[in-house]
């Protein structure tokens, strides 16, 4: 069964708009786990707009599943990751002004820098994943780096404007996922996935984990977080 990682950044976004204590992030993560989340995902952004450093240490201590830290390759963030030692680190590109992570990491262009970061993280026994576009050259570069896992950026598929775009971007993801899986890489996918567009993605058997945040947190406002995660898990089961 395809695994579900729940990204709880936007629970922290709600807290940070008021610089308050609520909603409590650890409680949120534990509810996600209770509802069947297979991992908890959090992105420590350089501008700290949602997740804070302290959250990560509390999360790591409290959760029972895998903590997947999304992070840029900036030296300050790498230092924190090495101190935290999450089970997994997913390297993502980061621009301060962006609303969310736009586009995948350019592993081809930044090969040397990314390699150094991967080595540092691996020394601390942190498993590394690279968040990349569904592109053969990026997959080949990831393989060359020796990472075990990649996460395919589903943003283009999620933002498709019509059926023909949807078909093109779906095919792109499917082809990339089998290309990577054939090379022995574990394949995750995420970004912009919701209760509708996730159905088709679940059918791509070479994608073995989905990381979903925004849609789940949005639904949680209406039905509660536990129920929102349960509904996504059920959807994954139904369409698998
Ligand atoms: N995976 C990665 C690597 C991401 O950067 C994000 C966004 O933080 C997600 C998954 C989740 O995206 P969304 O919040 O749109 O579901």
JSON list of C-alpha atoms and ligand atoms in Angstrom, two decimals:
[
{"chain": "A", "resi": 1, "resn": "UNK", "atom": "CA", "xyz": [0.00, 0.00, 0.00]},
{"chain": "A", "resi": 2, "resn": "UNK", "atom": "CA", "xyz": [1.21, 3.50, -0.83]},
{"chain": "A", "resi": 3, "resn": "UNK", "atom": "CA", "xyz": [2.41, 5.20, 2.32]},
{"chain": "A", "resi": 4, "resn": "UNK", "atom": "CA", "xyz": [1.19, 8.61, 3.48]},
{"chain": "A", "resi": 5, "resn": "UNK", "atom": "CA", "xyz": [3.46, 11.25, 4.95]},
{"chain": "A", "resi": 6, "resn": "UNK", "atom": "CA", "xyz": [1.53, 14.15, 6.42]},
{"chain": "A", "resi": 7, "resn": "UNK", "atom": "CA", "xyz": [3.16, 17.56, 6.17]},
{"chain": "A", "resi": 8, "resn": "UNK", "atom": "CA", "xyz": [2.15, 19.64, 9.19]},
{"chain": "A", "resi": 9, "resn": "UNK", "atom": "CA", "xyz": [3.78, 22.94, 8.19]},
{"chain": "A", "resi": 10, "resn": "UNK", "atom": "CA", "xyz": [0.46, 24.70, 7.89]},
{"chain": "A", "resi": 11, "resn": "UNK", "atom": "CA", "xyz": [-0.62, 23.76, 11.40]},
{"chain": "A", "resi": 12, "resn": "UNK", "atom": "CA", "xyz": [2.40, 25.83, 12.41]},
{"chain": "A", "resi": 13, "resn": "UNK", "atom": "CA", "xyz": [1.44, 28.55, 9.91]},
{"chain": "A", "resi": 14, "resn": "UNK", "atom": "CA", "xyz": [-1.80, 29.05, 11.83]},
{"chain": "A", "resi": 15, "resn": "UNK", "atom": "CA", "xyz": [0.10, 29.30, 15.08]},
{"chain": "A", "resi": 16, "resn": "UNK", "atom": "CA", "xyz": [2.68, 31.71, 13.69]},
{"chain": "A", "resi": 17, "resn": "UNK", "atom": "CA", "xyz": [0.15, 34.23, 12.31]},
{"chain": "A", "resi": 18, "resn": "UNK", "atom": "CA", "xyz": [-0.61, 35.09, 15.92]},
{"chain": "A", "resi": 19, "resn": "UNK", "atom": "CA", "xyz": [2.83, 34.23, 17.32]},
{"chain": "A", "resi": 20, "resn": "UNK", "atom": "CA", "xyz": [0.85, 32.04, 19.69]},
{"chain": "A", "resi": 21, "resn": "UNK", "atom": "CA", "xyz": [1.13, 28.59, 21.28]},
{"chain": "A", "resi": 22, "resn": "UNK", "atom": "CA", "xyz": [-1.88, 27.04, 19.60]},
{"chain": "A", "resi": 23, "resn": "UNK", "atom": "CA", "xyz": [-2.46, 24.87, 17.67]},
{"chain": "A", "resi": 24, "resn": "UNK", "atom": "CA", "xyz": [-0.01, 22.55, 19.35]},
{"chain": "A", "resi": 25, "resn": "UNK", "atom": "CA", "xyz": [2.16, 20.89, 16.75]},
{"chain": "A", "resi": 26, "resn": "UNK", "atom": "CA", "xyz": [3.00, 17.76, 18.71]},
{"chain": "A", "resi": 27, "resn": "UNK", "atom": "CA", "xyz": [-0.69, 17.07, 19.38]},
{"chain": "A", "resi": 28, "resn": "UNK", "atom": "CA", "xyz": [-1.34, 17.54, 15.68]},
{"chain": "A", "resi": 29, "resn": "UNK", "atom": "CA", "xyz": [1.41, 15.11, 14.72]},
{"chain": "A", "resi": 30, "resn": "UNK", "atom": "CA", "xyz": [0.18, 12.50, 17.20]},
{"chain": "A", "resi": 31, "resn": "UNK", "atom": "CA", "xyz": [-3.35, 12.80, 15.82]},
{"chain": "A", "resi": 32, "resn": "UNK", "atom": "CA", "xyz": [-1.99, 12.27, 12.30]},
{"chain": "A", "resi": 33, "resn": "UNK", "atom": "CA", "xyz": [-0.23, 9.13, 13.46]},
{"chain": "A", "resi": 34, "resn": "UNK", "atom": "CA", "xyz": [-3.35, 7.91, 15.24]},
{"chain": "A", "resi": 35, "resn": "UNK", "atom": "CA", "xyz": [-5.24, 8.33, 11.96]},
{"chain": "A", "resi": 36, "resn": "UNK", "atom": "CA", "xyz": [-2.67, 6.25, 10.10]},
{"chain": "A", "resi": 37, "resn": "UNK", "atom": "CA", "xyz": [0.01, 8.65, 8.87]},
{"chain": "A", "resi": 38, "resn": "UNK", "atom": "CA", "xyz": [3.15, 6.69, 8.05]},
{"chain": "A", "resi": 39, "resn": "UNK", "atom": "CA", "xyz": [5.44, 9.65, 8.59]},
{"chain": "A", "resi": 40, "resn": "UNK", "atom": "CA", "xyz": [5.41, 13.26, 9.71]},
{"chain": "A", "resi": 41, "resn": "UNK", "atom": "CA", "xyz": [6.87, 15.84, 7.36]},
{"chain": "A", "resi": 42, "resn": "UNK", "atom": "CA", "xyz": [8.01, 19.32, 8.37]},
{"chain": "A", "resi": 43, "resn": "UNK", "atom": "CA", "xyz": [9.93, 21.97, 6.46]},
{"chain": "A", "resi": 44, "resn": "UNK", "atom": "CA", "xyz": [12.24, 24.21, 8.47]},
{"chain": "A", "resi": 45, "resn": "UNK", "atom": "CA", "xyz": [12.30, 27.21, 6.14]},
{"chain": "A", "resi": 46, "resn": "UNK", "atom": "CA", "xyz": [15.13, 29.71, 6.32]},
{"chain": "A", "resi": 47, "resn": "UNK", "atom": "CA", "xyz": [12.63, 32.49, 7.13]},
{"chain": "A", "resi": 48, "resn": "UNK", "atom": "CA", "xyz": [10.97, 30.31, 9.83]},
{"chain": "A", "resi": 49, "resn": "UNK", "atom": "CA", "xyz": [7.53, 31.26, 8.57]},
{"chain": "A", "resi": 50, "resn": "UNK", "atom": "CA", "xyz": [5.94, 28.16, 10.06]},
{"chain": "A", "resi": 51, "resn": "UNK", "atom": "CA", "xyz": [8.03, 25.36, 11.62]},
{"chain": "A", "resi": 52, "resn": "UNK", "atom": "CA", "xyz": [10.50, 26.50, 14.29]},
{"chain": "A", "resi": 53, "resn": "UNK", "atom": "CA", "xyz": [13.68, 24.74, 15.34]},
{"chain": "A", "resi": 54, "resn": "UNK", "atom": "CA", "xyz": [12.16, 23.83, 18.72]},
{"chain": "A", "resi": 55, "resn": "UNK", "atom": "CA", "xyz": [9.19, 22.14, 17.04]},
{"chain": "A", "resi": 56, "resn": "UNK", "atom": "CA", "xyz": [11.50, 19.68, 15.34]},
{"chain": "A", "resi": 57, "resn": "UNK", "atom": "CA", "xyz": [13.17, 18.50, 18.52]},
{"chain": "A", "resi": 58, "resn": "UNK", "atom": "CA", "xyz": [9.79, 18.12, 20.24]},
{"chain": "A", "resi": 59, "resn": "UNK", "atom": "CA", "xyz": [8.38, 16.25, 17.24]},
{"chain": "A", "resi": 60, "resn": "UNK", "atom": "CA", "xyz": [11.33, 13.90, 17.01]},
{"chain": "A", "resi": 61, "resn": "UNK", "atom": "CA", "xyz": [10.92, 12.99, 20.66]},
{"chain": "A", "resi": 62, "resn": "UNK", "atom": "CA", "xyz": [7.16, 12.53, 20.52]},
{"chain": "A", "resi": 63, "resn": "UNK", "atom": "CA", "xyz": [6.38, 10.76, 17.28]},
{"chain": "A", "resi": 64, "resn": "UNK", "atom": "CA", "xyz": [6.61, 7.04, 16.66]},
{"chain": "A", "resi": 65, "resn": "UNK", "atom": "CA", "xyz": [6.77, 7.08, 12.88]},
{"chain": "A", "resi": 66, "resn": "UNK", "atom": "CA", "xyz": [9.47, 8.59, 10.65]},
{"chain": "A", "resi": 67, "resn": "UNK", "atom": "CA", "xyz": [10.30, 12.31, 10.92]},
{"chain": "A", "resi": 68, "resn": "UNK", "atom": "CA", "xyz": [11.00, 13.59, 7.43]},
{"chain": "A", "resi": 69, "resn": "UNK", "atom": "CA", "xyz": [12.67, 17.00, 7.57]},
{"chain": "A", "resi": 70, "resn": "UNK", "atom": "CA", "xyz": [12.36, 19.05, 4.41]},
{"chain": "A", "resi": 71, "resn": "UNK", "atom": "CA", "xyz": [15.31, 21.37, 4.18]},
{"chain": "A", "resi": 72, "resn": "UNK", "atom": "CA", "xyz": [17.37, 23.59, 1.93]},
{"chain": "A", "resi": 73, "resn": "UNK", "atom": "CA", "xyz": [21.09, 23.02, 1.55]},
{"chain": "A", "resi": 74, "resn": "UNK", "atom": "CA", "xyz": [22.03, 26.24, 3.36]},
{"chain": "A", "resi": 75, "resn": "UNK", "atom": "CA", "xyz": [24.83, 25.66, 5.90]},
{"chain": "A", "resi": 76, "resn": "UNK", "atom": "CA", "xyz": [22.77, 26.90, 8.89]},
{"chain": "A", "resi": 77, "resn": "UNK", "atom": "CA", "xyz": [19.96, 24.51, 8.12]},
{"chain": "A", "resi": 78, "resn": "UNK", "atom": "CA", "xyz": [22.35, 21.61, 7.50]},
{"chain": "A", "resi": 79, "resn": "UNK", "atom": "CA", "xyz": [23.89, 22.27, 10.91]},
{"chain": "A", "resi": 80, "resn": "UNK", "atom": "CA", "xyz": [20.47, 22.05, 12.57]},
{"chain": "A", "resi": 81, "resn": "UNK", "atom": "CA", "xyz": [19.65, 18.85, 10.67]},
{"chain": "A", "resi": 82, "resn": "UNK", "atom": "CA", "xyz": [22.89, 17.26, 11.83]},
{"chain": "A", "resi": 83, "resn": "UNK", "atom": "CA", "xyz": [22.02, 18.15, 15.42]},
{"chain": "A", "resi": 84, "resn": "UNK", "atom": "CA", "xyz": [18.44, 16.94, 15.09]},
{"chain": "A", "resi": 85, "resn": "UNK", "atom": "CA", "xyz": [19.23, 13.70, 13.19]},
{"chain": "A", "resi": 86, "resn": "UNK", "atom": "CA", "xyz": [15.75, 13.04, 11.79]},
{"chain": "A", "resi": 87, "resn": "UNK", "atom": "CA", "xyz": [15.19, 9.62, 10.24]},
{"chain": "A", "resi": 88, "resn": "UNK", "atom": "CA", "xyz": [15.08, 11.32, 6.86]},
{"chain": "A", "resi": 89, "resn": "UNK", "atom": "CA", "xyz": [16.00, 14.62, 5.29]},
{"chain": "A", "resi": 90, "resn": "UNK", "atom": "CA", "xyz": [14.45, 15.70, 2.00]},
{"chain": "A", "resi": 91, "resn": "UNK", "atom": "CA", "xyz": [16.52, 18.30, 0.23]},
{"chain": "A", "resi": 92, "resn": "UNK", "atom": "CA", "xyz": [14.39, 20.96, -1.44]},
{"chain": "A", "resi": 93, "resn": "UNK", "atom": "CA", "xyz": [15.16, 24.19, -3.27]},
{"chain": "A", "resi": 94, "resn": "UNK", "atom": "CA", "xyz": [14.14, 27.32, -1.39]},
{"chain": "A", "resi": 95, "resn": "UNK", "atom": "CA", "xyz": [13.51, 30.90, -2.37]},
{"chain": "A", "resi": 96, "resn": "UNK", "atom": "CA", "xyz": [12.47, 33.36, 0.29]},
{"chain": "A", "resi": 97, "resn": "UNK", "atom": "CA", "xyz": [9.72, 35.06, -1.68]},
{"chain": "A", "resi": 98, "resn": "UNK", "atom": "CA", "xyz": [7.97, 31.92, -2.87]},
{"chain": "A", "resi": 99, "resn": "UNK", "atom": "CA", "xyz": [4.60, 30.95, -1.41]},
{"chain": "A", "resi": 100, "resn": "UNK", "atom": "CA", "xyz": [5.60, 27.30, -1.45]},
{"chain": "A", "resi": 101, "resn": "UNK", "atom": "CA", "xyz": [8.36, 25.12, -2.94]},
{"chain": "A", "resi": 102, "resn": "UNK", "atom": "CA", "xyz": [8.22, 25.94, -6.63]},
{"chain": "A", "resi": 103, "resn": "UNK", "atom": "CA", "xyz": [10.00, 23.38, -8.78]},
{"chain": "A", "resi": 104, "resn": "UNK", "atom": "CA", "xyz": [12.40, 20.65, -7.81]},
{"chain": "A", "resi": 105, "resn": "UNK", "atom": "CA", "xyz": [16.00, 20.76, -6.75]},
{"chain": "A", "resi": 106, "resn": "UNK", "atom": "CA", "xyz": [18.40, 21.19, -9.67]},
{"chain": "A", "resi": 107, "resn": "UNK", "atom": "CA", "xyz": [20.72, 18.30, -8.84]},
{"chain": "A", "resi": 108, "resn": "UNK", "atom": "CA", "xyz": [22.48, 18.55, -12.21]},
{"chain": "A", "resi": 109, "resn": "UNK", "atom": "CA", "xyz": [23.49, 22.20, -11.79]},
{"chain": "A", "resi": 110, "resn": "UNK", "atom": "CA", "xyz": [24.29, 21.97, -8.07]},
{"chain": "A", "resi": 111, "resn": "UNK", "atom": "CA", "xyz": [25.78, 18.48, -8.02]},
{"chain": "A", "resi": 112, "resn": "UNK", "atom": "CA", "xyz": [28.90, 19.29, -6.00]},
{"chain": "A", "resi": 113, "resn": "UNK", "atom": "CA", "xyz": [27.14, 21.33, -3.32]},
{"chain": "A", "resi": 114, "resn": "UNK", "atom": "CA", "xyz": [24.37, 18.77, -2.91]},
{"chain": "A", "resi": 115, "resn": "UNK", "atom": "CA", "xyz": [26.91, 15.94, -2.75]},
{"chain": "A", "resi": 116, "resn": "UNK", "atom": "CA", "xyz": [28.69, 17.63, 0.16]},
{"chain": "A", "resi": 117, "resn": "UNK", "atom": "CA", "xyz": [25.41, 18.05, 2.04]},
{"chain": "A", "resi": 118, "resn": "UNK", "atom": "CA", "xyz": [24.40, 14.43, 1.36]},
{"chain": "A", "resi": 119, "resn": "UNK", "atom": "CA", "xyz": [27.71, 13.24, 2.73]},
{"chain": "A", "resi": 120, "resn": "UNK", "atom": "CA", "xyz": [27.33, 15.29, 5.91]},
{"chain": "A", "resi": 121, "resn": "UNK", "atom": "CA", "xyz": [23.82, 13.98, 6.49]},
{"chain": "A", "resi": 122, "resn": "UNK", "atom": "CA", "xyz": [24.80, 10.38, 5.75]},
{"chain": "A", "resi": 123, "resn": "UNK", "atom": "CA", "xyz": [27.62, 10.64, 8.30]},
{"chain": "A", "resi": 124, "resn": "UNK", "atom": "CA", "xyz": [24.91, 11.33, 10.87]},
{"chain": "A", "resi": 125, "resn": "UNK", "atom": "CA", "xyz": [22.94, 8.27, 9.64]},
{"chain": "A", "resi": 126, "resn": "UNK", "atom": "CA", "xyz": [20.22, 10.48, 8.16]},
{"chain": "A", "resi": 127, "resn": "UNK", "atom": "CA", "xyz": [18.61, 8.93, 5.12]},
{"chain": "A", "resi": 128, "resn": "UNK", "atom": "CA", "xyz": [18.53, 11.45, 2.26]},
{"chain": "A", "resi": 129, "resn": "UNK", "atom": "CA", "xyz": [15.82, 12.06, -0.32]},
{"chain": "A", "resi": 130, "resn": "UNK", "atom": "CA", "xyz": [15.99, 14.63, -3.13]},
{"chain": "A", "resi": 131, "resn": "UNK", "atom": "CA", "xyz": [12.90, 16.56, -4.19]},
{"chain": "A", "resi": 132, "resn": "UNK", "atom": "CA", "xyz": [13.22, 16.75, -7.97]},
{"chain": "A", "resi": 133, "resn": "UNK", "atom": "CA", "xyz": [11.15, 17.38, -11.06]},
{"chain": "A", "resi": 134, "resn": "UNK", "atom": "CA", "xyz": [10.07, 14.29, -13.02]},
{"chain": "A", "resi": 135, "resn": "UNK", "atom": "CA", "xyz": [13.03, 14.56, -15.35]},
{"chain": "A", "resi": 136, "resn": "UNK", "atom": "CA", "xyz": [15.43, 11.81, -16.46]},
{"chain": "A", "resi": 137, "resn": "UNK", "atom": "CA", "xyz": [18.56, 13.95, -16.09]},
{"chain": "A", "resi": 138, "resn": "UNK", "atom": "CA", "xyz": [17.68, 14.85, -12.50]},
{"chain": "A", "resi": 139, "resn": "UNK", "atom": "CA", "xyz": [16.96, 11.19, -11.69]},
{"chain": "A", "resi": 140, "resn": "UNK", "atom": "CA", "xyz": [20.30, 10.16, -13.19]},
{"chain": "A", "resi": 141, "resn": "UNK", "atom": "CA", "xyz": [22.10, 12.82, -11.14]},
{"chain": "A", "resi": 142, "resn": "UNK", "atom": "CA", "xyz": [20.31, 11.61, -7.99]},
{"chain": "A", "resi": 143, "resn": "UNK", "atom": "CA", "xyz": [21.40, 8.04, -8.73]},
{"chain": "A", "resi": 144, "resn": "UNK", "atom": "CA", "xyz": [24.96, 9.22, -9.26]},
{"chain": "A", "resi": 145, "resn": "UNK", "atom": "CA", "xyz": [24.87, 10.89, -5.84]},
{"chain": "A", "resi": 146, "resn": "UNK", "atom": "CA", "xyz": [24.01, 7.55, -4.29]},
{"chain": "A", "resi": 147, "resn": "UNK", "atom": "CA", "xyz": [20.83, 8.60, -2.49]},
{"chain": "A", "resi": 148, "resn": "UNK", "atom": "CA", "xyz": [18.31, 5.89, -1.69]},
{"chain": "A", "resi": 149, "resn": "UNK", "atom": "CA", "xyz": [15.18, 7.91, -2.36]},
{"chain": "A", "resi": 150, "resn": "UNK", "atom": "CA", "xyz": [13.82, 10.68, -4.52]},
{"chain": "A", "resi": 151, "resn": "UNK", "atom": "CA", "xyz": [10.56, 12.61, -4.24]},
{"chain": "A", "resi": 152, "resn": "UNK", "atom": "CA", "xyz": [8.95, 13.61, -7.52]},
{"chain": "A", "resi": 153, "resn": "UNK", "atom": "CA", "xyz": [7.49, 17.12, -7.60]},
{"chain": "A", "resi": 154, "resn": "UNK", "atom": "CA", "xyz": [3.82, 16.74, -8.57]},
{"chain": "A", "resi": 155, "resn": "UNK", "atom": "CA", "xyz": [3.20, 20.49, -8.85]},
{"chain": "A", "resi": 156, "resn": "UNK", "atom": "CA", "xyz": [2.87, 20.63, -12.64]},
{"chain": "A", "resi": 157, "resn": "UNK", "atom": "CA", "xyz": [0.35, 17.77, -12.56]},
{"chain": "A", "resi": 158, "resn": "UNK", "atom": "CA", "xyz": [-1.57, 19.35, -9.67]},
{"chain": "A", "resi": 159, "resn": "UNK", "atom": "CA", "xyz": [-1.74, 22.72, -11.44]},
{"chain": "A", "resi": 160, "resn": "UNK", "atom": "CA", "xyz": [-2.75, 21.36, -14.85]},
{"chain": "A", "resi": 161, "resn": "UNK", "atom": "CA", "xyz": [-5.21, 23.75, -16.48]},
{"chain": "A", "resi": 162, "resn": "UNK", "atom": "CA", "xyz": [-7.06, 21.26, -18.66]},
{"chain": "A", "resi": 163, "resn": "UNK", "atom": "CA", "xyz": [-7.41, 17.55, -19.41]},
{"chain": "A", "resi": 164, "resn": "UNK", "atom": "CA", "xyz": [-4.69, 17.43, -22.04]},
{"chain": "A", "resi": 165, "resn": "UNK", "atom": "CA", "xyz": [-2.16, 19.05, -19.68]},
{"chain": "A", "resi": 166, "resn": "UNK", "atom": "CA", "xyz": [-3.27, 16.66, -16.96]},
{"chain": "A", "resi": 167, "resn": "UNK", "atom": "CA", "xyz": [-2.60, 13.68, -19.22]},
{"chain": "A", "resi": 168, "resn": "UNK", "atom": "CA", "xyz": [0.83, 14.99, -20.23]},
{"chain": "A", "resi": 169, "resn": "UNK", "atom": "CA", "xyz": [1.95, 15.69, -16.68]},
{"chain": "A", "resi": 170, "resn": "UNK", "atom": "CA", "xyz": [0.52, 12.43, -15.35]},
{"chain": "A", "resi": 171, "resn": "UNK", "atom": "CA", "xyz": [2.45, 10.50, -17.99]},
{"chain": "A", "resi": 172, "resn": "UNK", "atom": "CA", "xyz": [5.58, 12.48, -17.14]},
{"chain": "A", "resi": 173, "resn": "UNK", "atom": "CA", "xyz": [5.27, 11.39, -13.49]},
{"chain": "A", "resi": 174, "resn": "UNK", "atom": "CA", "xyz": [4.53, 7.78, -14.36]},
{"chain": "A", "resi": 175, "resn": "UNK", "atom": "CA", "xyz": [7.49, 7.54, -16.74]},
{"chain": "A", "resi": 176, "resn": "UNK", "atom": "CA", "xyz": [9.84, 9.23, -14.26]},
{"chain": "A", "resi": 177, "resn": "UNK", "atom": "CA", "xyz": [8.68, 7.00, -11.40]},
{"chain": "A", "resi": 178, "resn": "UNK", "atom": "CA", "xyz": [9.37, 3.78, -13.32]},
{"chain": "A", "resi": 179, "resn": "UNK", "atom": "CA", "xyz": [12.67, 5.14, -14.62]},
{"chain": "A", "resi": 180, "resn": "UNK", "atom": "CA", "xyz": [13.78, 5.85, -11.05]},
{"chain": "A", "resi": 181, "resn": "UNK", "atom": "CA", "xyz": [12.39, 2.61, -9.62]},
{"chain": "A", "resi": 182, "resn": "UNK", "atom": "CA", "xyz": [14.23, 0.63, -12.32]},
{"chain": "A", "resi": 183, "resn": "UNK", "atom": "CA", "xyz": [17.43, 2.24, -11.12]},
{"chain": "A", "resi": 184, "resn": "UNK", "atom": "CA", "xyz": [16.67, 0.92, -7.63]},
{"chain": "A", "resi": 185, "resn": "UNK", "atom": "CA", "xyz": [15.58, 4.23, -6.15]},
{"chain": "A", "resi": 186, "resn": "UNK", "atom": "CA", "xyz": [12.67, 4.42, -3.71]},
{"chain": "A", "resi": 187, "resn": "UNK", "atom": "CA", "xyz": [10.15, 6.86, -5.12]},
{"chain": "A", "resi": 188, "resn": "UNK", "atom": "CA", "xyz": [7.96, 9.32, -3.22]},
{"chain": "A", "resi": 189, "resn": "UNK", "atom": "CA", "xyz": [5.85, 12.09, -4.68]},
{"chain": "A", "resi": 190, "resn": "UNK", "atom": "CA", "xyz": [4.19, 15.22, -3.45]},
{"chain": "A", "resi": 191, "resn": "UNK", "atom": "CA", "xyz": [3.15, 18.83, -3.77]},
{"chain": "A", "resi": 192, "resn": "UNK", "atom": "CA", "xyz": [-0.32, 20.11, -4.50]},
{"chain": "A", "resi": 193, "resn": "UNK", "atom": "CA", "xyz": [-1.93, 16.69, -4.09]},
{"chain": "A", "resi": 194, "resn": "UNK", "atom": "CA", "xyz": [-5.52, 16.77, -2.87]},
{"chain": "A", "resi": 195, "resn": "UNK", "atom": "CA", "xyz": [-8.53, 14.51, -2.36]},
{"chain": "A", "resi": 196, "resn": "UNK", "atom": "CA", "xyz": [-9.22, 14.44, -6.10]},
{"chain": "A", "resi": 197, "resn": "UNK", "atom": "CA", "xyz": [-5.92, 14.46, -7.98]},
{"chain": "A", "resi": 198, "resn": "UNK", "atom": "CA", "xyz": [-4.30, 11.93, -5.62]},
{"chain": "A", "resi": 199, "resn": "UNK", "atom": "CA", "xyz": [-6.56, 9.13, -6.93]},
{"chain": "A", "resi": 200, "resn": "UNK", "atom": "CA", "xyz": [-4.67, 8.72, -10.21]},
{"chain": "A", "resi": 201, "resn": "UNK", "atom": "CA", "xyz": [-1.27, 9.05, -8.56]},
{"chain": "A", "resi": 202, "resn": "UNK", "atom": "CA", "xyz": [-2.05, 6.17, -6.21]},
{"chain": "A", "resi": 203, "resn": "UNK", "atom": "CA", "xyz": [-2.36, 3.93, -9.27]},
{"chain": "A", "resi": 204, "resn": "UNK", "atom": "CA", "xyz": [1.31, 4.48, -10.14]},
{"chain": "A", "resi": 205, "resn": "UNK", "atom": "CA", "xyz": [2.67, 1.46, -8.34]},
{"chain": "A", "resi": 206, "resn": "UNK", "atom": "CA", "xyz": [6.28, 2.58, -8.52]},
{"chain": "A", "resi": 207, "resn": "UNK", "atom": "CA", "xyz": [5.43, 5.54, -6.26]},
{"chain": "A", "resi": 208, "resn": "UNK", "atom": "CA", "xyz": [5.48, 4.09, -2.81]},
{"chain": "A", "resi": 209, "resn": "UNK", "atom": "CA", "xyz": [4.96, 7.16, -0.64]},
{"chain": "A", "resi": 210, "resn": "UNK", "atom": "CA", "xyz": [2.95, 10.38, -0.95]},
{"chain": "A", "resi": 211, "resn": "UNK", "atom": "CA", "xyz": [3.68, 13.48, 1.09]},
{"chain": "A", "resi": 212, "resn": "UNK", "atom": "CA", "xyz": [0.62, 15.67, 1.46]},
{"chain": "A", "resi": 213, "resn": "UNK", "atom": "CA", "xyz": [0.12, 18.78, 3.57]},
{"chain": "A", "resi": 214, "resn": "UNK", "atom": "CA", "xyz": [-1.97, 21.70, 2.45]},
{"chain": "A", "resi": 215, "resn": "UNK", "atom": "CA", "xyz": [-5.07, 19.77, 1.32]},
{"chain": "A", "resi": 216, "resn": "UNK", "atom": "CA", "xyz": [-5.18, 17.75, 4.54]},
{"chain": "A", "resi": 217, "resn": "UNK", "atom": "CA", "xyz": [-4.77, 20.78, 6.80]},
{"chain": "A", "resi": 218, "resn": "UNK", "atom": "CA", "xyz": [-7.45, 22.64, 4.80]},
{"chain": "A", "resi": 219, "resn": "UNK", "atom": "CA", "xyz": [-9.89, 19.78, 5.20]},
{"chain": "A", "resi": 220, "resn": "UNK", "atom": "CA", "xyz": [-9.06, 19.52, 8.89]},
{"chain": "A", "resi": 221, "resn": "UNK", "atom": "CA", "xyz": [-10.64, 22.94, 9.44]},
{"chain": "A", "resi": 222, "resn": "UNK", "atom": "CA", "xyz": [-13.96, 21.41, 8.42]},
{"chain": "A", "resi": 223, "resn": "UNK", "atom": "CA", "xyz": [-13.77, 17.80, 9.62]},
{"chain": "A", "resi": 224, "resn": "UNK", "atom": "CA", "xyz": [-10.90, 17.76, 12.12]},
{"chain": "A", "resi": 225, "resn": "UNK", "atom": "CA", "xyz": [-7.33, 16.63, 11.55]},
{"chain": "A", "resi": 226, "resn": "UNK", "atom": "CA", "xyz": [-7.79, 13.00, 12.51]},
{"chain": "A", "resi": 227, "resn": "UNK", "atom": "CA", "xyz": [-10.74, 12.63, 10.14]},
{"chain": "A", "resi": 228, "resn": "UNK", "atom": "CA", "xyz": [-8.93, 14.49, 7.33]},
{"chain": "A", "resi": 229, "resn": "UNK", "atom": "CA", "xyz": [-5.97, 12.09, 7.55]},
{"chain": "A", "resi": 230, "resn": "UNK", "atom": "CA", "xyz": [-8.29, 9.07, 7.77]},
{"chain": "A", "resi": 231, "resn": "UNK", "atom": "CA", "xyz": [-10.11, 10.21, 4.64]},
{"chain": "A", "resi": 232, "resn": "UNK", "atom": "CA", "xyz": [-6.85, 10.49, 2.71]},
{"chain": "A", "resi": 233, "resn": "UNK", "atom": "CA", "xyz": [-5.73, 7.06, 3.93]},
{"chain": "A", "resi": 234, "resn": "UNK", "atom": "CA", "xyz": [-9.09, 5.59, 2.85]},
{"chain": "A", "resi": 235, "resn": "UNK", "atom": "CA", "xyz": [-8.77, 7.23, -0.57]},
{"chain": "A", "resi": 236, "resn": "UNK", "atom": "CA", "xyz": [-5.30, 5.72, -0.99]},
{"chain": "A", "resi": 237, "resn": "UNK", "atom": "CA", "xyz": [-6.66, 2.29, -0.03]},
{"chain": "A", "resi": 238, "resn": "UNK", "atom": "CA", "xyz": [-9.64, 2.60, -2.37]},
{"chain": "A", "resi": 239, "resn": "UNK", "atom": "CA", "xyz": [-7.68, 3.66, -5.42]},
{"chain": "A", "resi": 240, "resn": "UNK", "atom": "CA", "xyz": [-4.63, 1.47, -4.91]},
{"chain": "B", "resi": 1, "resn": "LIG", "atom": "N1", "xyz": [6.75, 17.39, -0.50]},
{"chain": "B", "resi": 1, "resn": "LIG", "atom": "C1", "xyz": [7.64, 18.42, -0.50]},
{"chain": "B", "resi": 1, "resn": "LIG", "atom": "C2", "xyz": [9.08, 18.12, -0.76]},
{"chain": "B", "resi": 1, "resn": "LIG", "atom": "C3", "xyz": [7.22, 19.73, -0.23]},
{"chain": "B", "resi": 1, "resn": "LIG", "atom": "O1", "xyz": [8.13, 20.74, -0.23]},
{"chain": "B", "resi": 1, "resn": "LIG", "atom": "C4", "xyz": [5.86, 19.96, 0.09]},
{"chain": "B", "resi": 1, "resn": "LIG", "atom": "C5", "xyz": [5.41, 21.34, 0.46]},
{"chain": "B", "resi": 1, "resn": "LIG", "atom": "O2", "xyz": [6.02, 21.72, 1.64]},
{"chain": "B", "resi": 1, "resn": "LIG", "atom": "C6", "xyz": [4.99, 18.86, 0.09]},
{"chain": "B", "resi": 1, "resn": "LIG", "atom": "C7", "xyz": [5.46, 17.60, -0.24]},
{"chain": "B", "resi": 1, "resn": "LIG", "atom": "C8", "xyz": [3.55, 19.01, 0.44]},
{"chain": "B", "resi": 1, "resn": "LIG", "atom": "O3", "xyz": [2.91, 19.84, -0.47]},
{"chain": "B", "resi": 1, "resn": "LIG", "atom": "P1", "xyz": [1.43, 20.31, -0.20]},
{"chain": "B", "resi": 1, "resn": "LIG", "atom": "O4", "xyz": [1.45, 21.10, 1.07]},
{"chain": "B", "resi": 1, "resn": "LIG", "atom": "O5", "xyz": [1.09, 21.12, -1.40]},
{"chain": "B", "resi": 1, "resn": "LIG", "atom": "O6", "xyz": [0.61, 19.06, -0.05]}
]
